[in-house]
PDB file of C-alpha atoms in Angstrom:
ATOM      1  CA  MET A   1      45.452 -12.265   2.537  1.00  0.00           C
ATOM      2  CA  THR A   2      45.317 -15.782   1.052  1.00  0.00           C
ATOM      3  CA  LYS A   3      48.244 -17.163  -0.970  1.00  0.00           C
ATOM      4  CA  TYR A   4      47.688 -19.216  -4.129  1.00  0.00           C
ATOM      5  CA  ILE A   5      49.831 -21.569  -6.184  1.00  0.00           C
ATOM      6  CA  LYS A   6      49.570 -22.105  -9.926  1.00  0.00           C
ATOM      7  CA  THR A   7      48.208 -25.540 -10.694  1.00  0.00           C
ATOM      8  CA  ALA A   8      48.280 -25.722 -14.480  1.00  0.00           C
ATOM      9  CA  SER A   9      51.322 -26.687 -16.490  1.00  0.00           C
ATOM     10  CA  ILE A  10      52.418 -24.629 -19.475  1.00  0.00           C
ATOM     11  CA  VAL A  11      54.589 -25.129 -22.512  1.00  0.00           C
ATOM     12  CA  ALA A  12      57.338 -22.522 -22.801  1.00  0.00           C
ATOM     13  CA  GLU A  13      60.670 -21.909 -24.452  1.00  0.00           C
ATOM     14  CA  GLN A  14      63.296 -19.271 -23.894  1.00  0.00           C
ATOM     15  CA  TYR A  15      63.653 -16.704 -26.684  1.00  0.00           C
ATOM     16  CA  ASP A  16      67.170 -16.814 -28.117  1.00  0.00           C
ATOM     17  CA  GLY A  17      66.882 -14.170 -30.830  1.00  0.00           C
ATOM     18  CA  SER A  18      67.158 -16.723 -33.637  1.00  0.00           C
ATOM     19  CA  ASP A  19      65.461 -16.396 -37.014  1.00  0.00           C
ATOM     20  CA  LYS A  20      63.869 -19.785 -36.365  1.00  0.00           C
ATOM     21  CA  MET A  21      62.024 -18.535 -33.270  1.00  0.00           C
ATOM     22  CA  PHE A  22      61.282 -15.188 -34.945  1.00  0.00           C
ATOM     23  CA  LYS A  23      59.474 -17.041 -37.738  1.00  0.00           C
ATOM     24  CA  LYS A  24      57.891 -19.683 -35.471  1.00  0.00           C
ATOM     25  CA  TYR A  25      56.113 -17.042 -33.392  1.00  0.00           C
ATOM     26  CA  ASN A  26      55.389 -14.730 -36.345  1.00  0.00           C
ATOM     27  CA  MET A  27      57.241 -11.900 -34.611  1.00  0.00           C
ATOM     28  CA  MET A  28      57.639  -8.357 -35.888  1.00  0.00           C
ATOM     29  CA  ASP A  29      60.378  -5.786 -35.485  1.00  0.00           C
ATOM     30  CA  TRP A  30      60.896  -2.143 -36.353  1.00  0.00           C
ATOM     31  CA  GLY A  31      63.327  -3.003 -39.131  1.00  0.00           C
ATOM     32  CA  THR A  32      61.067  -5.430 -41.022  1.00  0.00           C
ATOM     33  CA  MET A  33      59.820  -2.715 -43.379  1.00  0.00           C
ATOM     34  CA  ASN A  34      63.449  -1.967 -44.344  1.00  0.00           C
ATOM     35  CA  GLY A  35      64.511  -5.608 -44.646  1.00  0.00           C
ATOM     36  CA  LEU A  36      66.504  -5.409 -41.407  1.00  0.00           C
ATOM     37  CA  ARG A  37      66.287  -7.272 -38.099  1.00  0.00           C
ATOM     38  CA  HIS A  38      66.793  -5.450 -34.807  1.00  0.00           C
ATOM     39  CA  SER A  39      66.712  -8.156 -32.112  1.00  0.00           C
ATOM     40  CA  ASP A  40      66.344  -5.585 -29.318  1.00  0.00           C
ATOM     41  CA  GLN A  41      63.092  -4.332 -30.865  1.00  0.00           C
ATOM     42  CA  VAL A  42      61.153  -7.589 -31.378  1.00  0.00           C
ATOM     43  CA  PHE A  43      57.423  -7.932 -30.695  1.00  0.00           C
ATOM     44  CA  ILE A  44      55.037 -10.881 -30.436  1.00  0.00           C
ATOM     45  CA  GLN A  45      51.259 -10.850 -30.812  1.00  0.00           C
ATOM     46  CA  THR A  46      49.439 -11.815 -27.604  1.00  0.00           C
ATOM     47  CA  LEU A  47      45.829 -11.612 -26.470  1.00  0.00           C
ATOM     48  CA  GLU A  48      46.752  -8.241 -24.938  1.00  0.00           C
ATOM     49  CA  GLY A  49      48.260  -6.931 -28.194  1.00  0.00           C
ATOM     50  CA  SER A  50      51.893  -6.632 -29.296  1.00  0.00           C
ATOM     51  CA  LEU A  51      54.432  -7.154 -26.523  1.00  0.00           C
ATOM     52  CA  HIS A  52      58.169  -6.501 -26.582  1.00  0.00           C
ATOM     53  CA  VAL A  53      60.292  -9.671 -26.302  1.00  0.00           C
ATOM     54  CA  HIS A  54      63.874  -9.567 -25.043  1.00  0.00           C
ATOM     55  CA  ILE A  55      66.442 -12.279 -25.590  1.00  0.00           C
ATOM     56  CA  GLY A  56      66.218 -14.501 -22.493  1.00  0.00           C
ATOM     57  CA  ASP A  57      62.479 -13.934 -21.963  1.00  0.00           C
ATOM     58  CA  TRP A  58      60.241 -16.984 -22.065  1.00  0.00           C
ATOM     59  CA  ILE A  59      57.419 -17.405 -24.558  1.00  0.00           C
ATOM     60  CA  ALA A  60      54.582 -19.444 -23.084  1.00  0.00           C
ATOM     61  CA  THR A  61      51.883 -21.120 -25.135  1.00  0.00           C
ATOM     62  CA  GLY A  62      48.428 -21.706 -23.696  1.00  0.00           C
ATOM     63  CA  ILE A  63      45.969 -24.490 -24.390  1.00  0.00           C
ATOM     64  CA  LYS A  64      44.317 -22.499 -27.184  1.00  0.00           C
ATOM     65  CA  GLY A  65      47.624 -21.680 -28.884  1.00  0.00           C
ATOM     66  CA  GLU A  66      47.810 -18.178 -27.439  1.00  0.00           C
ATOM     67  CA  HIS A  67      51.227 -16.801 -26.460  1.00  0.00           C
ATOM     68  CA  TRP A  68      52.450 -14.540 -23.701  1.00  0.00           C
ATOM     69  CA  VAL A  69      55.849 -13.302 -22.596  1.00  0.00           C
ATOM     70  CA  ILE A  70      57.357 -13.982 -19.175  1.00  0.00           C
ATOM     71  CA  ALA A  71      60.523 -12.161 -18.078  1.00  0.00           C
ATOM     72  CA  ALA A  72      63.376 -14.584 -17.329  1.00  0.00           C
ATOM     73  CA  ASP A  73      63.640 -13.681 -13.620  1.00  0.00           C
ATOM     74  CA  ILE A  74      59.877 -14.062 -13.096  1.00  0.00           C
ATOM     75  CA  PHE A  75      59.850 -17.377 -14.977  1.00  0.00           C
ATOM     76  CA  LYS A  76      62.678 -18.757 -12.843  1.00  0.00           C
ATOM     77  CA  ARG A  77      60.847 -17.862  -9.617  1.00  0.00           C
ATOM     78  CA  THR A  78      57.433 -19.062 -10.813  1.00  0.00           C
ATOM     79  CA  TYR A  79      57.925 -22.241 -12.824  1.00  0.00           C
ATOM     80  CA  ARG A  80      59.892 -25.471 -12.719  1.00  0.00           C
ATOM     81  CA  GLU A  81      60.051 -28.318 -15.171  1.00  0.00           C
ATOM     82  CA  LEU A  82      57.715 -31.234 -14.644  1.00  0.00           C
ATOM     83  CA  THR A  83      59.315 -34.397 -13.287  1.00  0.00           C
ATOM     84  CA  VAL A  84      60.233 -36.914 -15.973  1.00  0.00           C
ATOM     85  CA  ILE A  85      59.247 -40.498 -15.139  1.00  0.00           C
ATOM     86  CA  PRO A  86      59.207 -43.876 -16.884  1.00  0.00           C
ATOM     87  CA  GLU A  87      55.994 -44.712 -18.760  1.00  0.00           C
ATOM     88  CA  ALA A  88      55.266 -47.654 -16.420  1.00  0.00           C
ATOM     89  CA  VAL A  89      55.372 -45.322 -13.408  1.00  0.00           C
ATOM     90  CA  GLY A  90      52.981 -42.955 -15.179  1.00  0.00           C
ATOM     91  CA  ASP A  91      50.655 -45.881 -15.848  1.00  0.00           C
ATOM     92  CA  PHE A  92      50.786 -46.787 -12.139  1.00  0.00           C
ATOM     93  CA  ILE A  93      49.951 -43.205 -11.128  1.00  0.00           C
ATOM     94  CA  GLU A  94      46.954 -43.134 -13.477  1.00  0.00           C
ATOM     95  CA  LYS A  95      45.741 -46.533 -12.309  1.00  0.00           C
ATOM     96  CA  PHE A  96      46.244 -45.862  -8.609  1.00  0.00           C
ATOM     97  CA  SER A  97      44.892 -42.313  -8.535  1.00  0.00           C
ATOM     98  CA  GLY A  98      42.092 -43.010 -10.991  1.00  0.00           C
ATOM     99  CA  GLY A  99      42.755 -39.528 -12.346  1.00  0.00           C
ATOM    100  CA  GLU A 100      41.756 -38.042  -8.979  1.00  0.00           C
ATOM    101  CA  THR A 101      43.373 -34.700  -8.103  1.00  0.00           C
ATOM    102  CA  ASP A 102      41.666 -33.939  -4.779  1.00  0.00           C
ATOM    103  CA  LEU A 103      44.321 -34.095  -2.050  1.00  0.00           C
ATOM    104  CA  ASP A 104      41.692 -35.224   0.471  1.00  0.00           C
ATOM    105  CA  THR A 105      41.132 -38.332  -1.664  1.00  0.00           C
ATOM    106  CA  ILE A 106      44.601 -39.238  -2.894  1.00  0.00           C
ATOM    107  CA  ASN A 107      47.518 -40.049  -0.653  1.00  0.00           C
ATOM    108  CA  VAL A 108      51.079 -40.209  -1.934  1.00  0.00           C
ATOM    109  CA  ALA A 109      52.330 -42.259   1.006  1.00  0.00           C
ATOM    110  CA  THR A 110      49.635 -44.876   0.379  1.00  0.00           C
ATOM    111  CA  ALA A 111      50.562 -44.987  -3.312  1.00  0.00           C
ATOM    112  CA  ILE A 112      54.245 -45.530  -2.459  1.00  0.00           C
ATOM    113  CA  ASP A 113      53.367 -48.193   0.112  1.00  0.00           C
ATOM    114  CA  ALA A 114      51.018 -49.928  -2.344  1.00  0.00           C
ATOM    115  CA  ALA A 115      53.657 -49.998  -5.062  1.00  0.00           C
ATOM    116  CA  ILE A 116      56.474 -51.250  -2.866  1.00  0.00           C
ATOM    117  CA  ASN A 117      54.789 -53.408  -0.210  1.00  0.00           C
ATOM    118  CA  TRP A 118      51.377 -54.481  -1.488  1.00  0.00           C
ATOM    119  CA  GLY A 119      52.396 -55.768  -4.881  1.00  0.00           C
ATOM    120  CA  GLU A 120      50.170 -53.254  -6.684  1.00  0.00           C
ATOM    121  CA  SER A 121      52.869 -52.634  -9.290  1.00  0.00           C
ATOM    122  CA  THR A 122      55.566 -54.398 -11.233  1.00  0.00           C
ATOM    123  CA  ASP A 123      59.023 -54.870  -9.720  1.00  0.00           C
ATOM    124  CA  LEU A 124      60.361 -52.274 -12.165  1.00  0.00           C
ATOM    125  CA  VAL A 125      57.867 -49.656 -10.949  1.00  0.00           C
ATOM    126  CA  ALA A 126      58.326 -50.530  -7.256  1.00  0.00           C
ATOM    127  CA  ASP A 127      62.116 -50.344  -7.642  1.00  0.00           C
ATOM    128  CA  TRP A 128      61.952 -46.958  -9.407  1.00  0.00           C
ATOM    129  CA  ILE A 129      59.570 -45.513  -6.812  1.00  0.00           C
ATOM    130  CA  GLY A 130      61.698 -46.854  -3.959  1.00  0.00           C
ATOM    131  CA  LYS A 131      64.776 -45.116  -5.366  1.00  0.00           C
ATOM    132  CA  ASN A 132      62.987 -41.905  -6.415  1.00  0.00           C
ATOM    133  CA  THR A 133      60.361 -41.179  -3.753  1.00  0.00           C
ATOM    134  CA  ASP A 134      60.704 -37.382  -3.943  1.00  0.00           C
ATOM    135  CA  GLU A 135      60.396 -37.387  -7.732  1.00  0.00           C
ATOM    136  CA  PHE A 136      57.442 -39.789  -7.491  1.00  0.00           C
ATOM    137  CA  ALA A 137      55.658 -37.501  -5.024  1.00  0.00           C
ATOM    138  CA  LYS A 138      56.224 -34.452  -7.268  1.00  0.00           C
ATOM    139  CA  ALA A 139      54.964 -36.360 -10.302  1.00  0.00           C
ATOM    140  CA  TYR A 140      51.963 -37.741  -8.406  1.00  0.00           C
ATOM    141  CA  LEU A 141      50.894 -34.335  -7.106  1.00  0.00           C
ATOM    142  CA  ASP A 142      52.060 -31.856  -9.767  1.00  0.00           C
ATOM    143  CA  GLY A 143      51.949 -33.814 -13.008  1.00  0.00           C
ATOM    144  CA  TYR A 144      54.749 -35.287 -15.057  1.00  0.00           C
ATOM    145  CA  GLU A 145      56.312 -35.932 -18.436  1.00  0.00           C
ATOM    146  CA  ILE A 146      56.980 -39.459 -19.697  1.00  0.00           C
ATOM    147  CA  GLU A 147      60.652 -40.000 -20.469  1.00  0.00           C
ATOM    148  CA  ALA A 148      61.538 -40.417 -24.109  1.00  0.00           C
ATOM    149  CA  LYS A 149      62.193 -43.955 -25.231  1.00  0.00           C
ATOM    150  CA  SER A 150      65.724 -44.510 -26.421  1.00  0.00           C
TER     151      SER A 150
END
Protein backbone atom coordinates (compact mmCIF):
# COMPACT_ATOMS: atom_id res chain seq x y z
CA MET A 1 0.00 0.00 0.00
CA THR A 2 1.32 3.46 -0.93
CA LYS A 3 1.11 6.36 1.54
CA TYR A 4 0.17 9.88 0.41
CA ILE A 5 0.52 13.34 1.91
CA LYS A 6 -1.84 16.25 1.35
CA THR A 7 -0.19 18.93 -0.73
CA ALA A 8 -2.79 21.68 -0.90
CA SER A 9 -3.26 24.30 1.77
CA ILE A 10 -6.71 25.12 3.10
CA VAL A 11 -8.34 27.97 4.96
CA ALA A 12 -10.04 26.85 8.16
CA GLU A 13 -11.31 28.17 11.46
CA GLN A 14 -12.44 26.43 14.59
CA TYR A 15 -16.17 26.62 15.32
CA ASP A 16 -16.77 28.33 18.66
CA GLY A 17 -20.56 28.30 18.77
CA SER A 18 -20.81 32.08 18.37
CA ASP A 19 -23.65 33.86 16.60
CA LYS A 20 -21.03 35.49 14.38
CA MET A 21 -19.84 32.15 13.00
CA PHE A 22 -23.42 30.82 12.87
CA LYS A 23 -24.36 33.71 10.58
CA LYS A 24 -21.08 33.71 8.61
CA TYR A 25 -21.57 30.09 7.52
CA ASN A 26 -25.35 30.38 7.13
CA MET A 27 -25.85 27.54 9.61
CA MET A 28 -29.15 26.02 10.66
CA ASP A 29 -30.33 24.44 13.88
CA TRP A 30 -33.40 22.59 15.09
CA GLY A 31 -34.56 25.55 17.14
CA THR A 32 -34.50 28.14 14.33
CA MET A 33 -38.19 27.64 13.55
CA ASN A 34 -39.02 28.45 17.19
CA GLY A 35 -36.64 31.40 17.47
CA LEU A 36 -34.23 29.39 19.63
CA ARG A 37 -30.59 28.38 19.22
CA HIS A 38 -29.41 24.92 20.26
CA SER A 39 -25.62 24.94 19.77
CA ASP A 40 -25.40 21.15 20.09
CA GLN A 41 -27.71 20.74 17.08
CA VAL A 42 -26.05 23.02 14.49
CA PHE A 43 -25.71 22.10 10.81
CA ILE A 44 -23.76 23.54 7.89
CA GLN A 45 -24.44 23.08 4.18
CA THR A 46 -21.66 21.21 2.38
CA LEU A 47 -21.35 19.62 -1.05
CA GLU A 48 -22.45 16.37 0.63
CA GLY A 49 -25.54 17.98 2.19
CA SER A 50 -26.17 19.20 5.75
CA LEU A 51 -23.55 18.12 8.27
CA HIS A 52 -23.65 18.40 12.05
CA VAL A 53 -21.06 20.81 13.49
CA HIS A 54 -19.84 20.53 17.08
CA ILE A 55 -18.12 23.28 19.01
CA GLY A 56 -14.39 22.66 18.50
CA ASP A 57 -14.78 21.21 14.99
CA TRP A 58 -13.00 23.00 12.17
CA ILE A 59 -14.80 24.50 9.20
CA ALA A 60 -12.64 24.38 6.09
CA THR A 61 -13.25 26.47 2.99
CA GLY A 62 -12.17 25.25 -0.43
CA ILE A 63 -11.02 27.23 -3.44
CA LYS A 64 -14.58 27.46 -4.79
CA GLY A 65 -16.02 28.67 -1.48
CA GLU A 66 -17.35 25.25 -0.51
CA HIS A 67 -17.23 24.24 3.17
CA TRP A 68 -16.66 20.98 4.97
CA VAL A 69 -16.36 19.98 8.61
CA ILE A 70 -13.27 18.37 10.12
CA ALA A 71 -13.39 16.93 13.65
CA ALA A 72 -10.90 18.63 15.98
CA ASP A 73 -8.81 15.49 16.62
CA ILE A 74 -8.56 14.70 12.90
CA PHE A 75 -7.65 18.31 12.09
CA LYS A 76 -4.87 18.33 14.69
CA ARG A 77 -3.35 15.14 13.25
CA THR A 78 -3.74 16.18 9.61
CA TYR A 79 -2.97 19.88 9.33
CA ARG A 80 -0.48 22.43 10.60
CA GLU A 81 -0.29 26.14 10.04
CA LEU A 82 1.84 27.39 7.18
CA THR A 83 5.15 28.97 8.17
CA VAL A 84 5.03 32.75 8.41
CA ILE A 85 7.98 34.50 6.76
CA PRO A 86 9.03 38.06 5.94
CA GLU A 87 7.91 39.35 2.52
CA ALA A 88 11.54 39.66 1.34
CA VAL A 89 12.13 35.97 2.08
CA GLY A 90 8.99 35.09 0.13
CA ASP A 91 10.26 37.18 -2.78
CA PHE A 92 13.57 35.28 -2.64
CA ILE A 93 11.77 31.92 -2.67
CA GLU A 94 9.71 32.94 -5.71
CA LYS A 95 12.75 34.29 -7.52
CA PHE A 96 15.02 31.36 -6.70
CA SER A 97 12.50 28.57 -7.29
CA GLY A 98 10.92 30.24 -10.30
CA GLY A 99 7.62 28.86 -9.01
CA GLU A 100 8.94 25.31 -9.50
CA THR A 101 7.45 22.66 -7.19
CA ASP A 102 9.15 19.52 -8.53
CA LEU A 103 11.50 18.24 -5.82
CA ASP A 104 13.82 16.81 -8.49
CA THR A 105 14.35 20.35 -9.78
CA ILE A 106 14.44 22.47 -6.64
CA ASN A 107 16.92 22.03 -3.84
CA VAL A 108 16.47 23.68 -0.46
CA ALA A 109 20.13 23.32 0.50
CA THR A 110 21.18 25.09 -2.70
CA ALA A 111 18.69 27.89 -2.02
CA ILE A 112 20.06 28.36 1.52
CA ASP A 113 23.65 28.28 0.25
CA ALA A 114 22.82 30.76 -2.53
CA ALA A 115 21.18 33.17 -0.11
CA ILE A 116 23.91 33.05 2.50
CA ASN A 117 27.13 32.42 0.56
CA TRP A 118 26.59 33.42 -3.07
CA GLY A 119 25.12 36.85 -2.51
CA GLU A 120 21.87 35.93 -4.27
CA SER A 121 19.85 37.79 -1.65
CA THR A 122 19.93 40.86 0.53
CA ASP A 123 21.70 40.78 3.89
CA LEU A 124 18.30 40.90 5.60
CA VAL A 125 17.13 37.77 3.76
CA ALA A 126 20.44 35.92 4.23
CA ASP A 127 20.43 36.75 7.95
CA TRP A 128 16.82 35.57 8.39
CA ILE A 129 17.46 32.33 6.49
CA GLY A 130 20.66 31.69 8.45
CA LYS A 131 18.77 32.01 11.74
CA ASN A 132 15.63 30.16 10.59
CA THR A 133 16.79 27.33 8.32
CA ASP A 134 14.09 24.87 9.42
CA GLU A 135 11.32 27.43 8.92
CA PHE A 136 12.83 28.40 5.55
CA ALA A 137 12.86 24.76 4.41
CA LYS A 138 9.22 24.28 5.46
CA ALA A 139 8.20 27.48 3.68
CA TYR A 140 10.20 26.58 0.56
CA LEU A 141 8.70 23.11 0.29
CA ASP A 142 5.20 23.42 1.79
CA GLY A 143 4.19 27.01 1.11
CA TYR A 144 4.01 29.97 3.43
CA GLU A 145 2.18 33.04 4.65
CA ILE A 146 3.75 36.50 4.51
CA GLU A 147 3.94 38.09 7.95
CA ALA A 148 1.69 41.06 8.54
CA LYS A 149 3.37 44.43 8.39
CA SER A 150 3.26 46.29 11.67
